[in-house]
XYZ file of C-alpha atoms in Angstrom:
724
model
C -42.854 -70.961 -197.727
C -44.895 -67.969 -196.334
C -47.736 -65.763 -197.362
C -47.528 -62.153 -198.483
C -49.762 -59.650 -196.814
C -51.776 -57.529 -199.353
C -54.421 -54.904 -199.134
C -58.096 -55.132 -200.173
C -57.426 -52.984 -203.236
C -54.615 -55.215 -204.381
C -56.834 -58.312 -203.874
C -59.540 -56.755 -206.102
C -57.470 -55.403 -208.873
C -54.033 -57.068 -209.022
C -52.945 -59.589 -211.663
C -50.117 -60.733 -209.445
C -48.858 -64.234 -210.439
C -50.160 -65.885 -207.329
C -53.770 -65.346 -208.213
C -55.805 -67.145 -210.918
C -59.144 -65.974 -212.193
C -61.004 -62.583 -212.399
C -60.831 -60.029 -209.633
C -63.279 -60.557 -206.809
C -64.904 -57.250 -207.584
C -64.631 -55.039 -210.583
C -63.751 -51.548 -209.385
C -62.007 -50.154 -212.474
C -60.662 -51.181 -215.838
C -57.538 -53.142 -215.603
C -54.826 -51.340 -217.464
C -53.626 -54.394 -219.322
C -57.128 -55.258 -220.525
C -58.523 -52.730 -223.048
C -61.807 -52.733 -224.781
C -61.828 -54.613 -228.047
C -58.428 -56.152 -227.569
C -58.050 -59.189 -229.811
C -54.320 -59.559 -230.079
C -51.492 -60.402 -227.750
C -49.949 -57.259 -226.266
C -46.331 -57.525 -225.117
C -44.617 -55.830 -222.214
C -41.441 -57.815 -221.793
C -39.550 -56.780 -218.651
C -36.832 -59.431 -218.697
C -35.247 -61.772 -221.194
C -37.131 -65.057 -221.457
C -35.612 -68.109 -219.669
C -35.434 -71.548 -221.119
C -36.427 -74.946 -219.856
C -33.629 -76.909 -221.461
C -34.087 -80.551 -222.368
C -30.616 -82.077 -222.988
C -30.849 -85.489 -224.595
C -27.473 -87.080 -224.828
C -26.542 -90.637 -225.789
C -23.086 -92.189 -225.569
C -22.440 -95.288 -227.591
C -19.305 -97.468 -227.404
C -18.589 -99.920 -230.217
C -15.838 -102.482 -230.049
C -14.834 -104.202 -233.302
C -12.580 -107.212 -233.607
C -9.519 -107.465 -235.890
C -11.692 -108.350 -238.890
C -14.090 -105.471 -238.424
C -16.981 -107.484 -236.968
C -18.858 -106.040 -233.991
C -17.357 -107.526 -230.878
C -18.981 -105.506 -228.117
C -21.557 -102.790 -227.707
C -22.644 -100.613 -224.864
C -24.679 -97.452 -224.721
C -26.304 -95.223 -222.212
C -28.468 -92.088 -222.465
C -29.527 -89.184 -220.321
C -32.431 -86.837 -220.472
C -31.515 -83.755 -218.419
C -34.305 -81.254 -217.698
C -32.864 -77.919 -216.574
C -34.740 -75.013 -215.013
C -32.487 -72.108 -216.141
C -34.512 -69.444 -214.410
C -33.131 -67.754 -211.401
C -36.515 -66.823 -209.890
C -39.322 -68.982 -211.318
C -40.458 -72.316 -210.078
C -41.826 -75.100 -212.197
C -44.402 -77.655 -211.257
C -46.033 -80.774 -212.577
C -43.366 -81.322 -215.229
C -44.126 -84.415 -217.396
C -42.363 -86.077 -220.318
C -44.089 -88.307 -222.893
C -41.833 -90.453 -225.089
C -42.785 -92.521 -228.121
C -42.564 -96.277 -227.650
C -38.982 -97.500 -227.961
C -37.679 -101.090 -227.625
C -34.026 -100.123 -228.020
C -33.680 -98.799 -224.403
C -34.527 -100.102 -220.974
C -36.807 -97.196 -220.210
C -40.533 -97.807 -219.997
C -41.876 -95.398 -222.633
C -45.457 -96.482 -222.491
C -46.079 -94.279 -219.410
C -45.337 -90.644 -218.970
C -42.438 -89.695 -216.840
C -43.415 -87.464 -213.902
C -40.658 -85.155 -212.729
C -42.666 -83.056 -210.374
C -41.597 -79.551 -209.252
C -38.363 -77.631 -209.971
C -36.878 -74.971 -207.890
C -35.000 -72.149 -209.741
C -31.665 -73.136 -211.116
C -32.170 -76.864 -210.583
C -32.241 -79.897 -212.821
C -33.389 -83.477 -212.937
C -32.057 -86.404 -214.914
C -33.446 -89.545 -216.447
C -30.880 -92.219 -217.119
C -31.302 -95.292 -219.329
C -29.259 -97.888 -221.126
C -29.327 -98.957 -224.729
C -30.009 -102.552 -225.549
C -28.076 -104.307 -228.302
C -30.305 -104.209 -231.322
C -29.838 -104.638 -235.041
C -31.782 -101.423 -235.459
C -28.950 -99.473 -233.878
C -26.466 -98.813 -236.640
C -23.309 -96.691 -236.829
C -23.780 -93.463 -238.724
C -20.107 -93.359 -239.640
C -18.770 -96.206 -241.698
C -15.020 -96.782 -241.099
C -13.151 -99.028 -243.491
C -9.435 -99.909 -243.184
C -7.876 -101.650 -246.155
C -4.326 -102.938 -245.698
C -2.208 -103.734 -248.772
C 1.330 -105.105 -248.923
C 2.693 -103.951 -252.259
C 5.063 -106.946 -252.733
C 2.262 -109.526 -252.540
C -0.179 -110.247 -255.301
C -3.339 -112.434 -255.494
C -3.978 -115.514 -257.560
C -7.507 -116.617 -258.602
C -8.022 -120.335 -259.058
C -11.149 -121.071 -261.057
C -12.636 -123.433 -263.660
C -11.157 -121.361 -266.484
C -8.666 -123.181 -268.738
C -4.982 -122.261 -268.287
C -3.358 -119.772 -270.607
C -2.041 -121.074 -273.920
C 1.539 -122.232 -273.892
C 1.729 -122.983 -270.223
C 3.400 -126.295 -270.877
C 2.375 -129.808 -271.812
C 1.407 -132.120 -268.971
C 3.473 -135.284 -268.831
C 1.542 -138.520 -269.562
C 1.877 -141.352 -267.120
C 3.528 -143.663 -269.680
C 5.596 -142.622 -272.640
C 8.209 -145.290 -273.447
C 8.987 -143.888 -276.931
C 9.796 -140.489 -275.530
C 12.127 -142.060 -272.875
C 13.925 -144.203 -275.438
C 14.320 -141.202 -277.699
C 15.877 -139.372 -274.801
C 18.293 -142.124 -273.978
C 19.398 -142.620 -277.568
C 19.794 -139.003 -278.459
C 23.438 -138.019 -278.671
C 23.332 -135.240 -281.176
C 25.509 -132.425 -279.938
C 24.298 -129.625 -282.169
C 25.150 -126.067 -281.451
C 24.536 -124.233 -278.139
C 24.408 -120.554 -277.283
C 26.227 -119.500 -274.116
C 23.328 -117.300 -272.970
C 19.566 -117.160 -273.332
C 16.627 -115.324 -271.779
C 15.258 -117.581 -269.016
C 12.061 -119.486 -269.701
C 10.918 -118.921 -266.139
C 10.168 -115.282 -266.780
C 7.922 -116.313 -269.649
C 6.153 -118.902 -267.587
C 5.489 -116.574 -264.662
C 3.400 -114.401 -266.977
C 1.242 -117.450 -267.806
C 0.204 -118.411 -264.330
C -3.420 -117.448 -264.934
C -5.517 -114.694 -263.653
C -3.625 -112.625 -261.124
C -4.403 -109.190 -259.675
C -5.812 -107.682 -262.859
C -8.456 -110.439 -263.141
C -9.690 -109.827 -259.644
C -10.347 -106.182 -259.965
C -9.597 -103.541 -257.408
C -13.148 -103.133 -256.136
C -13.589 -106.864 -255.591
C -10.344 -107.120 -253.722
C -11.223 -104.249 -251.452
C -14.657 -105.752 -250.929
C -13.103 -109.023 -249.831
C -10.811 -107.178 -247.486
C -13.653 -105.122 -246.109
C -15.584 -108.279 -245.257
C -12.689 -109.184 -242.941
C -12.131 -112.660 -244.276
C -8.533 -112.103 -245.472
C -5.191 -113.075 -243.948
C -2.420 -110.444 -243.886
C 1.087 -111.404 -244.795
C 4.521 -109.971 -244.523
C 7.744 -111.296 -246.170
C 10.504 -112.335 -243.707
C 13.837 -110.499 -243.877
C 12.596 -108.183 -246.586
C 11.528 -104.561 -246.724
C 7.673 -104.620 -246.881
C 5.913 -101.498 -248.152
C 2.460 -101.397 -246.484
C -0.401 -99.083 -247.358
C -3.180 -98.416 -244.799
C -6.154 -97.018 -246.690
C -8.779 -95.676 -244.259
C -12.102 -94.094 -245.260
C -14.824 -92.431 -243.208
C -18.312 -92.155 -244.769
C -21.339 -90.368 -243.327
C -24.261 -92.622 -244.257
C -26.942 -90.523 -242.477
C -29.043 -87.547 -243.418
C -27.410 -85.309 -240.760
C -24.001 -83.799 -240.348
C -21.419 -85.635 -238.299
C -18.965 -83.348 -236.536
C -15.815 -83.405 -234.482
C -14.435 -86.603 -235.867
C -11.287 -87.586 -234.016
C -9.147 -90.475 -235.047
C -6.095 -92.098 -233.405
C -4.302 -94.708 -235.438
C -1.393 -96.427 -233.647
C 1.498 -98.322 -235.221
C 3.668 -101.075 -233.547
C 7.325 -100.334 -232.996
C 8.245 -102.532 -236.000
C 6.956 -99.887 -238.441
C 9.064 -96.952 -239.586
C 9.130 -94.166 -242.192
C 5.449 -93.489 -241.770
C 4.060 -91.083 -244.370
C 0.584 -90.149 -245.540
C -1.389 -88.312 -248.235
C -4.992 -87.133 -248.200
C -7.033 -84.721 -250.262
C -9.947 -84.524 -247.774
C -8.221 -84.433 -244.334
C -6.010 -81.495 -243.447
C -5.512 -81.829 -239.729
C -2.959 -84.679 -239.434
C -0.192 -85.124 -236.756
C 2.156 -87.957 -235.946
C 3.234 -88.317 -232.288
C 5.132 -91.317 -230.946
C 3.888 -93.873 -233.514
C 0.259 -92.557 -233.266
C -1.331 -90.678 -236.102
C -3.940 -88.188 -235.033
C -6.682 -87.043 -237.430
C -9.370 -84.419 -237.013
C -12.308 -83.921 -239.357
C -14.467 -80.965 -238.468
C -17.555 -82.065 -240.335
C -18.854 -84.632 -242.769
C -22.025 -83.780 -244.697
C -24.558 -86.548 -245.488
C -23.066 -88.949 -247.946
C -19.643 -87.303 -247.810
C -16.467 -89.392 -247.541
C -13.036 -88.501 -246.155
C -10.035 -90.751 -246.772
C -6.388 -91.038 -246.040
C -3.609 -93.341 -247.319
C -0.813 -94.110 -244.824
C 2.441 -95.479 -246.089
C 4.713 -97.390 -243.743
C 7.661 -99.784 -243.957
C 8.371 -102.847 -241.886
C 11.339 -105.277 -241.989
C 10.586 -108.487 -240.093
C 13.957 -109.829 -238.835
C 12.490 -112.833 -237.016
C 9.532 -115.153 -237.262
C 6.993 -113.415 -235.121
C 3.481 -112.127 -235.614
C 3.303 -108.377 -236.063
C 0.210 -106.292 -235.292
C -1.429 -103.772 -237.650
C -1.958 -101.251 -234.842
C -5.286 -100.448 -233.197
C -7.531 -97.502 -234.070
C -9.910 -95.297 -232.138
C -12.616 -93.066 -233.616
C -14.967 -90.709 -231.882
C -17.494 -88.245 -233.291
C -20.708 -86.264 -232.558
C -23.932 -86.848 -234.319
C -25.949 -83.693 -233.787
C -29.703 -83.501 -233.624
C -30.011 -87.285 -233.415
C -30.429 -90.082 -230.924
C -29.262 -93.381 -232.359
C -31.663 -95.292 -230.102
C -34.524 -93.634 -231.857
C -35.919 -92.180 -228.624
C -38.343 -89.355 -229.458
C -40.027 -86.897 -227.061
C -43.615 -86.605 -228.133
C -44.857 -84.221 -225.484
C -43.478 -81.983 -222.796
C -45.696 -80.265 -220.244
C -44.993 -78.090 -217.249
C -46.440 -75.105 -215.488
C -45.264 -71.852 -213.942
C -46.786 -68.545 -212.925
C -49.748 -67.525 -215.172
C -53.188 -65.904 -214.894
C -56.377 -66.331 -216.970
C -59.515 -64.232 -216.573
C -63.020 -63.731 -218.113
C -63.671 -60.308 -219.501
C -67.432 -59.438 -219.786
C -68.456 -55.918 -220.758
C -71.929 -54.562 -221.330
C -72.350 -52.574 -224.454
C -72.778 -48.851 -224.155
C -75.762 -48.674 -226.571
C -77.306 -52.103 -225.882
C -78.063 -52.825 -222.264
C -78.034 -56.482 -221.229
C -75.833 -57.331 -224.210
C -72.396 -58.432 -223.262
C -69.098 -58.738 -225.124
C -67.100 -61.600 -223.654
C -63.509 -62.837 -224.070
C -60.821 -64.809 -222.178
C -57.562 -63.196 -221.056
C -54.350 -65.177 -220.496
C -51.352 -63.515 -218.956
C -47.835 -65.066 -218.665
C -46.364 -63.875 -215.356
C -43.095 -65.837 -215.519
C -39.942 -65.572 -217.501
C -40.750 -68.572 -219.739
C -42.568 -68.625 -222.993
C -45.904 -70.346 -222.645
C -47.867 -72.224 -225.299
C -51.651 -72.184 -225.220
C -52.840 -75.562 -226.499
C -56.669 -75.121 -226.136
C -59.338 -72.815 -224.775
C -62.959 -73.916 -223.970
C -65.831 -71.771 -222.554
C -69.178 -73.282 -221.627
C -72.411 -72.101 -220.073
C -73.550 -73.028 -216.597
C -75.128 -76.245 -217.784
C -72.079 -77.039 -219.886
C -74.350 -77.602 -222.868
C -73.564 -74.445 -224.922
C -70.026 -73.816 -226.106
C -69.103 -70.237 -226.598
C -65.394 -70.826 -227.309
C -63.616 -74.034 -228.325
C -60.203 -73.245 -229.664
C -57.622 -75.968 -230.289
C -54.231 -74.975 -231.548
C -52.035 -77.263 -233.591
C -48.266 -77.089 -233.286
C -47.927 -75.022 -236.334
C -50.603 -72.521 -235.251
C -49.895 -72.670 -231.512
C -50.214 -69.458 -229.518
C -46.959 -68.516 -227.796
C -47.278 -66.081 -224.978
C -43.990 -64.393 -224.090
C -42.990 -63.369 -220.521
C -45.290 -60.585 -219.150
C -47.487 -60.798 -222.276
C -51.231 -60.944 -222.297
C -53.295 -62.879 -224.827
C -56.921 -62.068 -225.471
C -59.201 -64.571 -227.187
C -61.820 -63.757 -229.769
C -64.992 -62.119 -228.446
C -68.516 -63.541 -228.374
C -71.821 -61.882 -227.527
C -74.222 -62.903 -224.763
C -77.595 -61.429 -223.833
C -78.331 -61.497 -220.077
C -79.844 -59.192 -217.509
C -77.239 -60.196 -214.981
C -73.521 -60.448 -215.366
C -72.838 -63.551 -217.386
C -70.753 -66.347 -215.870
C -69.015 -69.229 -217.636
C -67.124 -72.435 -217.122
C -63.724 -72.148 -218.744
C -60.845 -74.517 -219.243
C -57.443 -73.550 -220.596
C -54.677 -76.090 -221.385
C -51.273 -74.586 -221.606
C -47.679 -75.350 -220.843
C -44.275 -73.738 -220.657
C -42.212 -74.255 -223.717
C -38.783 -75.960 -223.763
C -35.618 -75.901 -225.822
C -34.476 -79.345 -226.950
C -30.862 -80.202 -227.510
C -30.089 -83.717 -228.921
C -26.838 -85.255 -229.750
C -25.086 -88.618 -229.766
C -21.438 -89.213 -228.824
C -20.056 -92.281 -230.550
C -16.803 -93.973 -229.609
C -15.423 -96.746 -231.811
C -12.547 -99.011 -230.887
C -10.975 -101.210 -233.590
C -8.825 -104.086 -232.414
C -5.604 -104.514 -234.333
C -5.257 -107.220 -236.879
C -2.078 -109.266 -237.207
C 0.393 -109.862 -240.046
C 1.476 -113.428 -240.520
C 5.019 -114.085 -241.744
C 5.405 -115.734 -245.136
C 8.767 -117.354 -245.664
C 10.172 -120.556 -247.140
C 13.580 -122.057 -247.117
C 14.652 -123.183 -250.549
C 17.610 -125.467 -251.337
C 18.713 -127.398 -254.381
C 21.414 -130.054 -254.696
C 22.877 -132.270 -257.392
C 24.223 -135.768 -256.873
C 27.411 -134.737 -258.783
C 29.506 -131.678 -258.632
C 31.524 -132.530 -261.723
C 30.747 -134.181 -265.008
C 32.941 -134.963 -267.996
C 32.640 -133.031 -271.217
C 31.257 -134.618 -274.265
C 29.821 -137.518 -272.288
C 26.397 -138.612 -271.183
C 25.865 -138.518 -267.439
C 22.964 -139.218 -265.139
C 22.479 -136.644 -262.345
C 20.049 -136.755 -259.440
C 18.323 -133.434 -258.575
C 16.977 -132.726 -255.076
C 14.856 -129.667 -254.328
C 13.790 -129.042 -250.713
C 11.167 -126.503 -249.648
C 10.577 -125.820 -245.995
C 7.827 -123.603 -244.536
C 9.607 -121.403 -241.988
C 6.719 -118.866 -241.730
C 3.862 -118.532 -239.328
C 1.083 -119.658 -241.652
C 0.465 -122.902 -243.607
C 1.336 -123.074 -247.297
C -1.631 -123.945 -249.478
C 0.162 -124.925 -252.656
C 3.342 -124.699 -254.693
C 4.237 -124.141 -258.269
C 7.910 -125.021 -258.984
C 9.739 -123.870 -262.169
C 13.064 -125.421 -263.019
C 14.937 -124.491 -266.181
C 17.408 -126.884 -267.846
C 19.753 -125.357 -270.403
C 20.631 -126.876 -273.750
C 22.878 -129.990 -273.458
C 20.703 -131.182 -270.585
C 17.363 -133.114 -270.589
C 14.840 -133.552 -267.844
C 12.835 -136.773 -267.578
C 9.768 -137.007 -269.637
C 8.141 -139.583 -267.385
C 5.964 -138.552 -264.548
C 6.854 -141.482 -262.349
C 10.489 -140.302 -262.343
C 9.450 -137.293 -260.243
C 9.260 -138.317 -256.598
C 7.500 -135.842 -254.348
C 7.120 -136.343 -250.610
C 6.949 -134.348 -247.403
C 8.093 -135.229 -243.964
C 4.567 -136.102 -242.883
C 3.988 -138.441 -245.809
C 3.733 -138.804 -249.553
C 1.798 -136.573 -251.867
C -1.150 -138.017 -253.759
C -0.971 -138.105 -257.544
C -4.276 -136.226 -257.815
C -2.723 -133.105 -256.241
C 0.353 -133.066 -258.404
C 0.993 -132.203 -262.055
C 4.259 -132.195 -264.023
C 4.616 -130.347 -267.293
C 7.647 -129.979 -269.596
C 7.943 -127.260 -272.154
C 8.715 -128.071 -274.955
C 7.710 -131.680 -274.576
C 10.512 -133.351 -276.571
C 13.912 -134.868 -276.164
C 15.840 -132.404 -278.227
C 18.793 -131.421 -276.040
C 19.815 -128.659 -278.373
C 17.201 -126.384 -276.738
C 16.401 -125.441 -273.133
C 13.455 -127.036 -271.294
C 11.237 -125.761 -268.501
C 9.841 -128.184 -265.975
C 6.763 -126.927 -264.067
C 5.585 -128.972 -261.023
C 2.267 -127.951 -259.420
C 1.489 -129.355 -255.988
C -1.945 -128.757 -254.414
C -2.399 -125.689 -256.661
C -5.760 -126.597 -258.118
C -9.161 -125.106 -257.263
C -10.365 -128.412 -255.855
C -7.633 -128.589 -253.271
C -9.383 -128.435 -249.912
C -6.550 -128.715 -247.435
C -3.294 -126.757 -247.063
C -0.130 -128.458 -248.413
C 2.437 -127.704 -245.718
C 2.019 -126.805 -242.134
C 4.454 -124.579 -240.240
C 7.968 -126.101 -240.087
C 7.002 -128.820 -242.527
C 9.181 -129.492 -245.557
C 8.640 -130.990 -249.050
C 11.220 -132.828 -251.240
C 11.224 -133.201 -255.027
C 13.667 -135.810 -256.513
C 14.109 -136.530 -260.141
C 16.821 -137.429 -262.593
C 18.132 -135.469 -265.548
C 20.802 -136.172 -268.110
C 23.843 -134.340 -269.289
C 23.985 -134.827 -273.042
C 27.635 -134.307 -274.157
C 28.074 -130.933 -272.473
C 30.792 -128.596 -273.759
C 33.333 -127.537 -271.196
C 33.629 -124.158 -272.931
C 30.039 -123.296 -271.976
C 28.658 -122.097 -268.702
C 25.421 -123.776 -267.535
C 22.896 -122.357 -265.119
C 19.843 -124.134 -263.635
C 17.481 -121.420 -262.397
C 14.886 -122.374 -259.735
C 11.816 -120.208 -259.067
C 8.780 -121.218 -257.041
C 5.391 -119.614 -256.573
C 4.087 -120.111 -252.990
C 0.355 -119.978 -252.591
C -1.009 -118.914 -249.177
C -4.671 -118.935 -248.101
C -6.487 -115.629 -248.577
C -10.260 -116.447 -248.888
C -12.635 -119.001 -250.186
C -15.421 -117.770 -252.477
C -17.977 -120.481 -253.084
C -17.283 -123.539 -255.230
C -16.180 -121.869 -258.450
C -13.378 -119.729 -257.286
C -10.595 -119.574 -254.744
C -8.452 -116.528 -253.972
C -4.937 -117.048 -252.748
C -1.903 -114.984 -251.981
C 0.863 -115.519 -254.555
C 4.470 -114.994 -253.511
C 7.406 -115.649 -255.810
C 10.702 -116.937 -254.400
C 13.816 -117.547 -256.430
C 16.905 -119.434 -255.441
C 19.801 -116.939 -255.261
C 22.891 -117.436 -257.419
C 24.974 -117.989 -254.298
C 22.731 -120.888 -253.255
C 22.640 -122.458 -256.657
C 24.444 -125.844 -256.876
C 27.573 -125.768 -259.056
C 27.916 -128.384 -261.779
C 31.382 -128.229 -263.277
C 31.921 -129.626 -266.733
C 35.561 -130.769 -266.830
C 37.555 -131.667 -269.789
C 39.945 -134.447 -268.657
C 41.940 -136.782 -270.978
C 44.402 -139.439 -269.602
C 48.027 -139.552 -270.730
C 49.947 -142.426 -269.139
C 53.471 -143.714 -269.724
C 54.254 -147.277 -268.406
C 57.902 -148.470 -268.632
C 60.230 -151.313 -267.518
C 63.905 -151.394 -266.745
C 66.219 -154.349 -265.918
C 69.499 -153.922 -263.988
C 72.279 -156.388 -263.217
C 72.361 -157.489 -259.609
C 75.175 -157.960 -257.093
C 75.743 -161.510 -258.373
C 75.495 -162.997 -261.796
C 72.305 -164.834 -260.897
C 70.510 -161.750 -259.464
C 68.676 -158.921 -261.268
C 66.815 -155.724 -260.343
C 63.618 -154.783 -262.139
C 62.101 -151.283 -262.180
C 58.525 -150.691 -263.367
C 57.367 -147.011 -263.548
C 54.086 -145.241 -264.343
C 54.070 -141.615 -265.313
C 50.814 -139.645 -265.326
C 51.206 -136.902 -267.912
C 47.535 -135.824 -267.774
C 45.441 -133.503 -265.567
C 43.340 -136.449 -264.309
C 44.044 -138.297 -261.117
C 44.428 -142.038 -261.755
C 43.210 -144.402 -259.166
C 43.669 -148.172 -258.614
C 46.102 -148.652 -261.425
C 47.067 -152.314 -261.933
C 50.303 -153.599 -263.435
C 51.125 -157.272 -264.176
C 54.650 -158.491 -264.935
C 55.633 -162.022 -266.087
C 58.793 -163.872 -265.044
C 60.164 -167.374 -265.331
C 59.243 -169.824 -262.634
C 62.955 -170.380 -262.141
C 63.186 -166.967 -260.450
C 62.138 -166.091 -256.967
C 61.478 -162.547 -255.608
C 63.853 -161.433 -252.979
C 62.333 -157.989 -252.176
C 59.895 -155.381 -253.492
C 58.993 -151.790 -252.474
C 55.327 -152.421 -253.265
C 53.060 -155.166 -252.094
C 52.562 -157.857 -254.733
C 50.739 -161.041 -255.463
C 51.954 -164.037 -257.451
C 49.587 -166.025 -259.587
C 50.260 -169.245 -261.525
C 49.841 -169.360 -265.236
C 48.737 -172.066 -267.596
C 52.277 -172.482 -268.689
C 54.488 -174.105 -266.012
C 57.464 -172.065 -267.184
C 56.088 -168.611 -266.224
C 54.388 -166.911 -263.276
C 52.464 -163.616 -262.960
C 53.321 -160.875 -260.498
C 50.456 -158.386 -259.770
C 51.017 -154.859 -258.371
C 48.423 -152.245 -257.434
C 49.005 -148.475 -257.263
C 46.171 -146.787 -255.324
C 46.484 -143.381 -257.022
C 48.684 -141.371 -259.245
C 48.228 -137.588 -259.142
C 48.362 -135.506 -262.286
C 52.005 -135.176 -263.564
C 53.204 -137.639 -260.927
C 55.427 -140.687 -261.455
C 55.235 -143.859 -259.458
C 57.981 -146.648 -259.371
C 57.799 -150.335 -258.531
C 61.152 -151.935 -257.774
C 61.597 -155.589 -257.044
C 64.699 -157.869 -256.840
C 64.824 -161.464 -258.240
C 67.318 -164.386 -258.104
C 67.684 -167.554 -260.102
C 66.797 -170.461 -257.878
C 69.452 -172.770 -259.489
C 72.187 -170.232 -259.374
C 72.978 -170.692 -262.984
C 73.879 -167.844 -265.278
C 71.106 -166.769 -267.623
C 71.228 -164.642 -270.631
C 69.850 -161.144 -270.252
C 67.304 -161.496 -273.065
C 65.670 -164.337 -271.100
C 64.608 -161.793 -268.442
C 62.516 -159.820 -270.986
C 58.864 -160.865 -270.470
C 55.413 -159.530 -271.001
C 54.318 -156.602 -268.921
C 50.610 -155.725 -268.640
C 49.589 -152.330 -267.465
């Protein structure tokens, strides 16, 4: 840096920026300083430059799959820019208000020193994790599977007509059941009782209320479920709310979907810029005013074909918060200096010698606006104040480039030229730009798979018409999903002509890991009577009460229900169905001691998987005959016994007994036989066994006998008793 050579005249009269104070010698009036000037006079040669203070913060939020804050990082920058192409700055200082949310010491002023033209200096800092740092934009994602409802378990009594719980002992009811043989009349079809009972399960979705359900989901305590091997309709309802007093701009959203999702659609009344690219939905919201909310509902379908956990898809959100720093950092004072001149103007009055009019001149010789903060003028002893001006921010004096400001005048009497001490505090002005860039990363949640394997079997496949039969019923429920089952409600309907047991001890419930306690199980029959002329509904609840603390079935665990029912003279002309429907309760959320919210999924045994119980009408029609033929010799005879099955029933283990005299011996037989002695010594019994005779089949027994003595016997003596 060098020095410019100037002349004596320039030294005395010039207001060149390099010189501060009055001219060394007053030769002539300075053109810019006129008598009586009290206002700022402008002579702008060039457009004013700016000292730009860029204050930018970048905040990164990371939320877990339930919406809780998982990670936070933030950094900020204060960038001071000298935008002038010719003016230097010096002694630039920044004063910030105290702030505990950043790692910058704000108790001391920050000294940035001097700036050459077209240069900048930066102050970097990090944000500390603090509860005082909040997100201006509230993002809520609510996921709803349309096929799945909610069930509330509370202390409220059950709905009327939900069935009568079976007492532990009821001998009279059991004896009434066993002795009841009234056939009555039966209809061949009837509306199922299960549909009626399902409506009486208690408070379902309507009792919860939409707002309450969304609030529970928003808190992130819920478990998401999908149904295995079924088309699930999933709604993603996403809202964006500006909860600040400033505009939020340039909101960009990217919502991804796993490959399992298809047929993605959306509707929104507040967001217009929406585009789907390769399973990522892009949203753009130009601006949200304070308190304004934008929302979108995304519809998608998913068909889980195997038992695996499926993600909900991650989401990224970014936006700008103008005119705001979320850390709360505030610049209280900016000061800096550039080329300026101030001078004392003292002028003796024309008509009053030794009386002087005095004022202070301030000239801005740079391309920045300058702010005069205070002016003070004192006498030589610094006891008398002639000028003491302090300017507040609202009344600050702004001196534009190449502009001169003249203070108010005061009068001094002195034989010699008056001299003063003066102090002027001023600074260049700055343009402040503040904004916060916020990036939000939402981790994807996961869908669990809800699925059970349901089977039902009878101990008999056929029963006879118009007879009483005992049948064992076995229901097996296996959890083949990825989440434990909290409880079960089993509905079994028995048509007319059939009666379920009215004794609770007849219902045996167990699971592969052990038995079920009685406290966790209730059995109810509706109607509670032994009238087999009407259908009955059996409802078995296992671990479905509010007080149940633990889940009922873990993954891959199964539960068995065994009990007996009776066929009461069924009619083979009727068709009988035994519908089975269960309500599976999955954990959703616990809310204190008075209420428990659970997922409720209904499963029904398909007609193809339903056990078949045939009522057959079989009546036996048997013909048993005996024929006697003469033998080869006069003392030999052939006997033919035949059995003809003229019915549609297979006959098994058919026994025939024939009686002959002890004077005969058996020479041969086509069927195995056995001889038994009788009380009478004159006769003996021959026993034959036919293992089975098919319907409309005839079986013969032929055996050959001979008189032991060789004597001739009359034919009528061969006739004997036949039993069969």
